[in-house]
GROMACS .gro file of C-alpha atoms in nm:
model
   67
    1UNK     CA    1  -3.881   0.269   0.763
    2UNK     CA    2  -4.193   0.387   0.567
    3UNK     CA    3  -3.958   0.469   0.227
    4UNK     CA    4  -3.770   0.095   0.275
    5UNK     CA    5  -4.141  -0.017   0.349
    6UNK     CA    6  -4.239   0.111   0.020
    7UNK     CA    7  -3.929  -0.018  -0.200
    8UNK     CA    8  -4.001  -0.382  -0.080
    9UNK     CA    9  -4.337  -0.363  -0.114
   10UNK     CA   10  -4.257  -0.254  -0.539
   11UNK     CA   11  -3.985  -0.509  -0.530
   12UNK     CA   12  -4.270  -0.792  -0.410
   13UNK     CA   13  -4.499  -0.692  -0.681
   14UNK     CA   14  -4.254  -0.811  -0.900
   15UNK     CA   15  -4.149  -1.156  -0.939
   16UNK     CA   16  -3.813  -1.121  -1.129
   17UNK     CA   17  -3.738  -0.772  -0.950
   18UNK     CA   18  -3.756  -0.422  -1.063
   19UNK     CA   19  -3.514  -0.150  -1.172
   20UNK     CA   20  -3.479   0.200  -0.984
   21UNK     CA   21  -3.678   0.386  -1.274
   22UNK     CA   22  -3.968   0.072  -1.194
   23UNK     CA   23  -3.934   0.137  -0.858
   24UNK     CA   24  -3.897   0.502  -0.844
   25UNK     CA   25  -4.210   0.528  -1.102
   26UNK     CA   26  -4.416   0.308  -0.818
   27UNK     CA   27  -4.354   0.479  -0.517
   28UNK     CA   28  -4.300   0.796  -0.592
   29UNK     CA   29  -3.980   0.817  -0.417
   30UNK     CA   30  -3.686   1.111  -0.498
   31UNK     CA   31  -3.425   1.010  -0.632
   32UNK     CA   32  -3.251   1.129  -0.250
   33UNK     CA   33  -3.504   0.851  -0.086
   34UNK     CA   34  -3.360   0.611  -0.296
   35UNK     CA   35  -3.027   0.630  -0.259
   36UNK     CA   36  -3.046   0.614   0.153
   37UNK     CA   37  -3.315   0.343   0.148
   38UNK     CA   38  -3.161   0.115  -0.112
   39UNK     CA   39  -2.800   0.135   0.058
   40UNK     CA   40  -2.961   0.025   0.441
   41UNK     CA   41  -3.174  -0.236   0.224
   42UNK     CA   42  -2.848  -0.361   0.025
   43UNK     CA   43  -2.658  -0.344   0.389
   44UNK     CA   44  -2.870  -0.547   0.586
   45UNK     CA   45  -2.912  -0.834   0.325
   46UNK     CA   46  -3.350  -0.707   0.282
   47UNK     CA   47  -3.274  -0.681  -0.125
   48UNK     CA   48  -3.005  -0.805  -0.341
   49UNK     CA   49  -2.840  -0.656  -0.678
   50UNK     CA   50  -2.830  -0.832  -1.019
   51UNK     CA   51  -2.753  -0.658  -1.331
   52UNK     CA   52  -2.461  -0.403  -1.410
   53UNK     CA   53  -2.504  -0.029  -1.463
   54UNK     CA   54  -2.719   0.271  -1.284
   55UNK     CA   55  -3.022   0.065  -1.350
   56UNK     CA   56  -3.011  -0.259  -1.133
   57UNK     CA   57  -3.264  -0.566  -1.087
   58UNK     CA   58  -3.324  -0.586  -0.675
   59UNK     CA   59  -3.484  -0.885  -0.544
   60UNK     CA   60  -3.592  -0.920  -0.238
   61UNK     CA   61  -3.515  -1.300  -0.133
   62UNK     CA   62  -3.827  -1.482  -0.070
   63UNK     CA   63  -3.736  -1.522   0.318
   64UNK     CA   64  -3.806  -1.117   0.380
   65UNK     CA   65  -4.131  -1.024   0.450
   66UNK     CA   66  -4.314  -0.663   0.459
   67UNK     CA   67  -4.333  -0.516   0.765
   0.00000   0.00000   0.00000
C-alpha cells in the first residue's frame, strides 16, 4: 500500500498526470515497484492510462483520494 500510496500521491501533484520516468524520478521507486503497483492501481480503476508507448500519462480521477 505504501508504494501505490506514493504513485498517487506523484500523480496528485500533477494536474495533467505524469509519466513513469516523472513518477519513478519522484518516488524513488524500482522499476520492479512500478510495475506491481501500477497494474493493482490500473486494475482497481485508482489511475487511468492516456498516451501510447512505454511512457504513459496516469491520472488519477478526481474522485480518488490519498489514503
Amino acid at each position: 500500500p505504501a508504494v501505490m500510496d506514493a504513485i498517487k500521491q506523484a500523480l496528485q501533484t500533477a494536474s495533467d498526470g505524469a509519466s513513469k520516468a516523472d513518477v519513478l524520478a519522484a518516488t524513488g521507486l524500482s522499476d520492479a515497484q512500478w510495475i506491481a503497483a501500477i497494474a493493482a492501481l490500473l486494475a482497481d480503476g485508482s489511475v487511468t492510462k492516456s498516451g501510447a508507448g512505454t511512457l504513459v500519462c496516469c491520472n488519477v480521477p478526481m474522485h480518488v483520494q490519498s489514503s
